[in-house]
Amino acid sequence: MRRKEMTMDSKVMRRLSYGLYVLTAKDKDSDNGCIINTAMQVTSGPDRISITVNKQNRTHDMVRASGKFNVSMISREASFDLFKTFGFQSGKNVNKFETFKDCDRAANGVLYISGQTNGFLSGSVIREIDLGTHTLFIADVTDGKVLSESPSVTYEYYQKNIKPAPEKKKTGYVCRICGYIYEGEPLPEDFICPWCRHGAADFEKL
Ligand code: FE
């Protein structure tokens, strides 16, 4: 039998459904958080979740070092500002909690996001797997709280209802992940999105 060359449409990967969450962690003297779309329950009894975090995020290093984190589930009441605060800047350059006050400290000592979210979970890492660009953490759920009845935001809902539409008539490339626009031609192959840290493969021509 002749095998066809693999010509997978990369768009098919976007048929997977994701939620959006603020992952928070801390070190000795500071707090940080970032947006992730990779949190899920992996077992119940005991309740365990997994998260996957880009190694370039400062929060990643904090989770690795402390073994503790919170995941706050973003609700449909969230504004684009929440995504800008936690998704489009790096904790390596700014203190994201300097001006952001919709937060509280959970029993594990880590902040969680108390507004624009509908709940949070505290995780205690029991295993980590190196995935190259990311680390997969598996954690026991040690605490959690329902914060509102507003439905959770999915990645699709964010793209359709929260993310501002890209401006028309610009030439360049738009980041499919966060909406950042690179103006110019061509897009450098090694380009990294300054907002969400995804690479050139996640950009499409305007
Ligand atoms: Fe981006």
PDB file of C-alpha atoms and ligand atoms in Angstrom:
ATOM      1  CA  MET A   1       0.000   0.000   0.000  1.00  0.00           C
ATOM      2  CA  ARG A   2       1.311   3.406  -0.912  1.00  0.00           C
ATOM      3  CA  ARG A   3       1.464   5.900   1.883  1.00  0.00           C
ATOM      4  CA  LYS A   4       0.340   9.397   1.186  1.00  0.00           C
ATOM      5  CA  GLU A   5       2.607  12.168   2.270  1.00  0.00           C
ATOM      6  CA  MET A   6       1.340  13.769   5.449  1.00  0.00           C
ATOM      7  CA  THR A   7      -0.434  17.006   4.586  1.00  0.00           C
ATOM      8  CA  MET A   8      -2.208  17.758   7.819  1.00  0.00           C
ATOM      9  CA  ASP A   9      -4.054  21.046   7.971  1.00  0.00           C
ATOM     10  CA  SER A  10      -2.506  22.698  11.014  1.00  0.00           C
ATOM     11  CA  LYS A  11      -5.841  24.398  11.721  1.00  0.00           C
ATOM     12  CA  VAL A  12      -7.155  21.067  12.948  1.00  0.00           C
ATOM     13  CA  MET A  13      -5.198  21.561  16.167  1.00  0.00           C
ATOM     14  CA  ARG A  14      -7.482  24.492  16.896  1.00  0.00           C
ATOM     15  CA  ARG A  15     -10.513  22.202  16.974  1.00  0.00           C
ATOM     16  CA  LEU A  16      -9.480  21.168  20.480  1.00  0.00           C
ATOM     17  CA  SER A  17     -11.413  23.136  23.069  1.00  0.00           C
ATOM     18  CA  TYR A  18      -9.665  25.027  25.861  1.00  0.00           C
ATOM     19  CA  GLY A  19     -10.496  27.146  28.850  1.00  0.00           C
ATOM     20  CA  LEU A  20      -8.505  30.184  29.942  1.00  0.00           C
ATOM     21  CA  TYR A  21      -7.012  30.598  33.379  1.00  0.00           C
ATOM     22  CA  VAL A  22      -4.750  32.831  35.417  1.00  0.00           C
ATOM     23  CA  LEU A  23      -1.963  30.742  36.893  1.00  0.00           C
ATOM     24  CA  THR A  24      -0.419  32.368  39.977  1.00  0.00           C
ATOM     25  CA  ALA A  25       2.623  31.488  42.052  1.00  0.00           C
ATOM     26  CA  LYS A  26       5.133  33.193  44.291  1.00  0.00           C
ATOM     27  CA  ASP A  27       8.703  33.174  45.418  1.00  0.00           C
ATOM     28  CA  LYS A  28      10.274  34.511  48.584  1.00  0.00           C
ATOM     29  CA  ASP A  29       9.376  38.126  48.018  1.00  0.00           C
ATOM     30  CA  SER A  30       7.096  38.485  45.025  1.00  0.00           C
ATOM     31  CA  ASP A  31       3.921  37.286  43.366  1.00  0.00           C
ATOM     32  CA  ASN A  32       3.346  36.676  39.705  1.00  0.00           C
ATOM     33  CA  GLY A  33       0.757  35.284  37.346  1.00  0.00           C
ATOM     34  CA  CYS A  34       0.260  34.402  33.704  1.00  0.00           C
ATOM     35  CA  ILE A  35      -2.523  33.234  31.416  1.00  0.00           C
ATOM     36  CA  ILE A  36      -2.630  29.559  30.515  1.00  0.00           C
ATOM     37  CA  ASN A  37      -5.090  27.535  28.453  1.00  0.00           C
ATOM     38  CA  THR A  38      -3.739  24.196  29.568  1.00  0.00           C
ATOM     39  CA  ALA A  39      -5.341  23.300  32.891  1.00  0.00           C
ATOM     40  CA  MET A  40      -7.455  20.191  33.258  1.00  0.00           C
ATOM     41  CA  GLN A  41      -8.605  17.686  35.809  1.00  0.00           C
ATOM     42  CA  VAL A  42      -6.764  14.395  35.413  1.00  0.00           C
ATOM     43  CA  THR A  43      -8.209  12.300  38.261  1.00  0.00           C
ATOM     44  CA  SER A  44     -10.919  12.561  40.896  1.00  0.00           C
ATOM     45  CA  GLY A  45     -10.612  10.823  44.272  1.00  0.00           C
ATOM     46  CA  PRO A  46      -8.084  12.290  44.818  1.00  0.00           C
ATOM     47  CA  ASP A  47      -8.763  15.423  42.799  1.00  0.00           C
ATOM     48  CA  ARG A  48      -5.740  16.076  40.636  1.00  0.00           C
ATOM     49  CA  ILE A  49      -5.144  18.572  37.877  1.00  0.00           C
ATOM     50  CA  SER A  50      -2.442  19.142  35.301  1.00  0.00           C
ATOM     51  CA  ILE A  51      -1.116  22.425  33.995  1.00  0.00           C
ATOM     52  CA  THR A  52       1.370  23.025  31.193  1.00  0.00           C
ATOM     53  CA  VAL A  53       3.463  26.185  31.387  1.00  0.00           C
ATOM     54  CA  ASN A  54       5.859  27.832  28.943  1.00  0.00           C
ATOM     55  CA  LYS A  55       9.377  27.826  30.384  1.00  0.00           C
ATOM     56  CA  GLN A  56       9.839  31.461  29.360  1.00  0.00           C
ATOM     57  CA  ASN A  57       7.283  32.580  31.938  1.00  0.00           C
ATOM     58  CA  ARG A  58       8.546  33.715  35.296  1.00  0.00           C
ATOM     59  CA  THR A  59       5.545  31.943  36.870  1.00  0.00           C
ATOM     60  CA  HIS A  60       6.929  28.685  35.489  1.00  0.00           C
ATOM     61  CA  ASP A  61      10.100  29.015  37.545  1.00  0.00           C
ATOM     62  CA  MET A  62       8.112  29.942  40.635  1.00  0.00           C
ATOM     63  CA  VAL A  63       5.918  26.832  40.331  1.00  0.00           C
ATOM     64  CA  ARG A  64       8.982  24.640  39.860  1.00  0.00           C
ATOM     65  CA  ALA A  65      10.790  26.108  42.845  1.00  0.00           C
ATOM     66  CA  SER A  66       7.868  26.239  45.276  1.00  0.00           C
ATOM     67  CA  GLY A  67       5.728  23.315  44.091  1.00  0.00           C
ATOM     68  CA  LYS A  68       2.670  25.468  44.725  1.00  0.00           C
ATOM     69  CA  PHE A  69       0.261  27.399  42.518  1.00  0.00           C
ATOM     70  CA  ASN A  70      -3.310  28.574  42.115  1.00  0.00           C
ATOM     71  CA  VAL A  71      -5.419  28.378  38.982  1.00  0.00           C
ATOM     72  CA  SER A  72      -8.202  30.985  38.731  1.00  0.00           C
ATOM     73  CA  MET A  73     -10.902  30.213  36.176  1.00  0.00           C
ATOM     74  CA  ILE A  74     -11.653  33.262  34.041  1.00  0.00           C
ATOM     75  CA  SER A  75     -15.365  34.006  33.646  1.00  0.00           C
ATOM     76  CA  ARG A  76     -17.286  35.640  30.817  1.00  0.00           C
ATOM     77  CA  GLU A  77     -17.358  38.869  32.799  1.00  0.00           C
ATOM     78  CA  ALA A  78     -13.639  39.287  32.234  1.00  0.00           C
ATOM     79  CA  SER A  79     -12.396  42.345  30.368  1.00  0.00           C
ATOM     80  CA  PHE A  80      -9.661  42.428  27.763  1.00  0.00           C
ATOM     81  CA  ASP A  81      -7.587  44.274  30.372  1.00  0.00           C
ATOM     82  CA  LEU A  82      -7.334  41.127  32.476  1.00  0.00           C
ATOM     83  CA  PHE A  83      -5.768  39.337  29.513  1.00  0.00           C
ATOM     84  CA  LYS A  84      -3.443  42.266  28.859  1.00  0.00           C
ATOM     85  CA  THR A  85      -2.340  42.384  32.501  1.00  0.00           C
ATOM     86  CA  PHE A  86      -1.496  38.698  32.789  1.00  0.00           C
ATOM     87  CA  GLY A  87      -0.998  37.604  29.193  1.00  0.00           C
ATOM     88  CA  PHE A  88       0.671  40.398  27.268  1.00  0.00           C
ATOM     89  CA  GLN A  89       3.545  41.374  29.508  1.00  0.00           C
ATOM     90  CA  SER A  90       6.238  39.470  31.303  1.00  0.00           C
ATOM     91  CA  GLY A  91       6.684  39.220  35.042  1.00  0.00           C
ATOM     92  CA  LYS A  92      10.383  39.478  34.247  1.00  0.00           C
ATOM     93  CA  ASN A  93       9.855  43.178  33.446  1.00  0.00           C
ATOM     94  CA  VAL A  94       6.873  44.296  35.506  1.00  0.00           C
ATOM     95  CA  ASN A  95       5.157  43.524  38.774  1.00  0.00           C
ATOM     96  CA  LYS A  96       1.720  42.523  37.501  1.00  0.00           C
ATOM     97  CA  PHE A  97       0.196  42.879  40.951  1.00  0.00           C
ATOM     98  CA  GLU A  98       1.462  46.416  41.447  1.00  0.00           C
ATOM     99  CA  THR A  99      -1.744  47.902  40.069  1.00  0.00           C
ATOM    100  CA  PHE A 100      -3.999  44.837  39.919  1.00  0.00           C
ATOM    101  CA  LYS A 101      -6.033  44.587  43.096  1.00  0.00           C
ATOM    102  CA  ASP A 102      -8.727  41.985  42.285  1.00  0.00           C
ATOM    103  CA  CYS A 103      -6.904  39.327  44.238  1.00  0.00           C
ATOM    104  CA  ASP A 104      -6.727  37.569  47.571  1.00  0.00           C
ATOM    105  CA  ARG A 105      -4.289  35.228  49.236  1.00  0.00           C
ATOM    106  CA  ALA A 106      -5.356  31.594  49.521  1.00  0.00           C
ATOM    107  CA  ALA A 107      -4.484  29.216  52.361  1.00  0.00           C
ATOM    108  CA  ASN A 108      -1.382  28.064  50.464  1.00  0.00           C
ATOM    109  CA  GLY A 109       0.009  31.616  50.607  1.00  0.00           C
ATOM    110  CA  VAL A 110      -0.373  32.181  46.865  1.00  0.00           C
ATOM    111  CA  LEU A 111      -2.608  34.902  45.397  1.00  0.00           C
ATOM    112  CA  TYR A 112      -5.676  34.040  43.358  1.00  0.00           C
ATOM    113  CA  ILE A 113      -7.770  36.301  41.141  1.00  0.00           C
ATOM    114  CA  SER A 114     -10.976  37.158  42.982  1.00  0.00           C
ATOM    115  CA  GLY A 115     -12.786  39.201  40.321  1.00  0.00           C
ATOM    116  CA  GLN A 116     -13.641  38.347  36.674  1.00  0.00           C
ATOM    117  CA  THR A 117     -13.222  34.713  37.652  1.00  0.00           C
ATOM    118  CA  ASN A 118     -15.690  32.076  38.810  1.00  0.00           C
ATOM    119  CA  GLY A 119     -13.483  29.950  41.019  1.00  0.00           C
ATOM    120  CA  PHE A 120      -9.966  28.973  41.880  1.00  0.00           C
ATOM    121  CA  LEU A 121      -8.050  25.807  42.714  1.00  0.00           C
ATOM    122  CA  SER A 122      -4.859  25.426  44.717  1.00  0.00           C
ATOM    123  CA  GLY A 123      -2.370  22.869  43.460  1.00  0.00           C
ATOM    124  CA  SER A 124       0.517  21.079  45.129  1.00  0.00           C
ATOM    125  CA  VAL A 125       2.873  19.593  42.526  1.00  0.00           C
ATOM    126  CA  ILE A 126       3.434  15.832  42.723  1.00  0.00           C
ATOM    127  CA  ARG A 127       5.181  15.310  39.385  1.00  0.00           C
ATOM    128  CA  GLU A 128       6.632  17.305  36.530  1.00  0.00           C
ATOM    129  CA  ILE A 129       7.440  16.308  32.975  1.00  0.00           C
ATOM    130  CA  ASP A 130       9.866  18.232  30.782  1.00  0.00           C
ATOM    131  CA  LEU A 131       8.280  18.855  27.378  1.00  0.00           C
ATOM    132  CA  GLY A 132      11.028  20.977  25.856  1.00  0.00           C
ATOM    133  CA  THR A 133       9.396  24.377  25.495  1.00  0.00           C
ATOM    134  CA  HIS A 134       7.009  23.708  28.380  1.00  0.00           C
ATOM    135  CA  THR A 135       6.787  21.803  31.649  1.00  0.00           C
ATOM    136  CA  LEU A 136       3.753  19.681  32.459  1.00  0.00           C
ATOM    137  CA  PHE A 137       2.960  19.752  36.173  1.00  0.00           C
ATOM    138  CA  ILE A 138       0.605  17.274  37.821  1.00  0.00           C
ATOM    139  CA  ALA A 139      -0.733  18.449  41.163  1.00  0.00           C
ATOM    140  CA  ASP A 140      -2.980  17.450  44.043  1.00  0.00           C
ATOM    141  CA  VAL A 141      -5.845  19.883  44.560  1.00  0.00           C
ATOM    142  CA  THR A 142      -5.440  21.121  48.125  1.00  0.00           C
ATOM    143  CA  ASP A 143      -8.054  23.884  48.207  1.00  0.00           C
ATOM    144  CA  GLY A 144     -10.549  25.716  46.055  1.00  0.00           C
ATOM    145  CA  LYS A 145     -13.541  27.980  46.080  1.00  0.00           C
ATOM    146  CA  VAL A 146     -16.481  28.905  43.861  1.00  0.00           C
ATOM    147  CA  LEU A 147     -16.416  32.668  43.270  1.00  0.00           C
ATOM    148  CA  SER A 148     -19.343  33.333  40.920  1.00  0.00           C
ATOM    149  CA  GLU A 149     -21.972  31.649  38.778  1.00  0.00           C
ATOM    150  CA  SER A 150     -20.800  33.316  35.562  1.00  0.00           C
ATOM    151  CA  PRO A 151     -19.812  30.690  32.952  1.00  0.00           C
ATOM    152  CA  SER A 152     -16.142  29.980  32.281  1.00  0.00           C
ATOM    153  CA  VAL A 153     -14.478  31.544  29.264  1.00  0.00           C
ATOM    154  CA  THR A 154     -13.359  29.147  26.559  1.00  0.00           C
ATOM    155  CA  TYR A 155     -10.574  30.030  24.171  1.00  0.00           C
ATOM    156  CA  GLU A 156     -13.167  30.261  21.404  1.00  0.00           C
ATOM    157  CA  TYR A 157     -15.341  32.658  23.438  1.00  0.00           C
ATOM    158  CA  TYR A 158     -12.312  34.842  24.098  1.00  0.00           C
ATOM    159  CA  GLN A 159     -11.450  34.975  20.400  1.00  0.00           C
ATOM    160  CA  LYS A 160     -15.021  35.884  19.402  1.00  0.00           C
ATOM    161  CA  ASN A 161     -16.170  38.126  22.235  1.00  0.00           C
ATOM    162  CA  ILE A 162     -13.309  39.546  24.285  1.00  0.00           C
ATOM    163  CA  LYS A 163     -10.319  39.990  22.003  1.00  0.00           C
ATOM    164  CA  PRO A 164     -10.640  43.225  19.969  1.00  0.00           C
ATOM    165  CA  ALA A 165     -10.928  42.689  16.212  1.00  0.00           C
ATOM    166  CA  PRO A 166      -7.655  43.398  14.397  1.00  0.00           C
ATOM    167  CA  GLU A 167      -7.539  46.708  12.570  1.00  0.00           C
ATOM    168  CA  LYS A 168      -8.099  46.380   8.856  1.00  0.00           C
ATOM    169  CA  LYS A 169      -5.863  47.574   6.023  1.00  0.00           C
ATOM    170  CA  LYS A 170      -2.582  47.028   7.788  1.00  0.00           C
ATOM    171  CA  THR A 171      -0.006  44.902   6.055  1.00  0.00           C
ATOM    172  CA  GLY A 172       1.762  42.414   8.187  1.00  0.00           C
ATOM    173  CA  TYR A 173       1.025  39.430  10.345  1.00  0.00           C
ATOM    174  CA  VAL A 174      -1.308  38.864  13.286  1.00  0.00           C
ATOM    175  CA  CYS A 175      -0.657  36.504  16.171  1.00  0.00           C
ATOM    176  CA  ARG A 176      -3.465  33.961  16.210  1.00  0.00           C
ATOM    177  CA  ILE A 177      -2.956  33.462  19.926  1.00  0.00           C
ATOM    178  CA  CYS A 178      -3.207  36.998  21.295  1.00  0.00           C
ATOM    179  CA  GLY A 179      -3.877  39.367  18.402  1.00  0.00           C
ATOM    180  CA  TYR A 180      -0.514  41.142  18.367  1.00  0.00           C
ATOM    181  CA  ILE A 181       0.169  42.676  14.950  1.00  0.00           C
ATOM    182  CA  TYR A 182       3.592  42.620  13.349  1.00  0.00           C
ATOM    183  CA  GLU A 183       3.770  45.321  10.701  1.00  0.00           C
ATOM    184  CA  GLY A 184       6.109  44.624   7.826  1.00  0.00           C
ATOM    185  CA  GLU A 185       7.177  42.001   5.357  1.00  0.00           C
ATOM    186  CA  PRO A 186       8.395  39.352   5.715  1.00  0.00           C
ATOM    187  CA  LEU A 187       7.879  38.069   9.233  1.00  0.00           C
ATOM    188  CA  PRO A 188      11.294  36.878  10.489  1.00  0.00           C
ATOM    189  CA  GLU A 189      11.342  33.095  10.921  1.00  0.00           C
ATOM    190  CA  ASP A 190      12.624  33.364  14.468  1.00  0.00           C
ATOM    191  CA  PHE A 191      10.124  36.035  15.451  1.00  0.00           C
ATOM    192  CA  ILE A 192       8.691  35.639  18.967  1.00  0.00           C
ATOM    193  CA  CYS A 193       5.437  37.412  19.837  1.00  0.00           C
ATOM    194  CA  PRO A 194       6.286  40.105  22.403  1.00  0.00           C
ATOM    195  CA  TRP A 195       2.906  39.697  24.080  1.00  0.00           C
ATOM    196  CA  CYS A 196       2.353  35.941  24.366  1.00  0.00           C
ATOM    197  CA  ARG A 197       5.795  34.494  23.463  1.00  0.00           C
ATOM    198  CA  HIS A 198       4.486  32.230  20.685  1.00  0.00           C
ATOM    199  CA  GLY A 199       6.627  31.875  17.577  1.00  0.00           C
ATOM    200  CA  ALA A 200       6.265  32.789  13.910  1.00  0.00           C
ATOM    201  CA  ALA A 201       4.291  29.604  13.193  1.00  0.00           C
ATOM    202  CA  ASP A 202       1.366  31.051  15.153  1.00  0.00           C
ATOM    203  CA  PHE A 203       1.181  34.166  12.971  1.00  0.00           C
ATOM    204  CA  GLU A 204      -0.980  34.553   9.897  1.00  0.00           C
ATOM    205  CA  LYS A 205      -0.921  37.153   7.165  1.00  0.00           C
ATOM    206  CA  LEU A 206      -3.363  40.026   7.541  1.00  0.00           C
TER     207      LEU A 206
HETATM  208 FE    FE B   1       0.900  36.582  20.615  1.00  0.00          FE
END
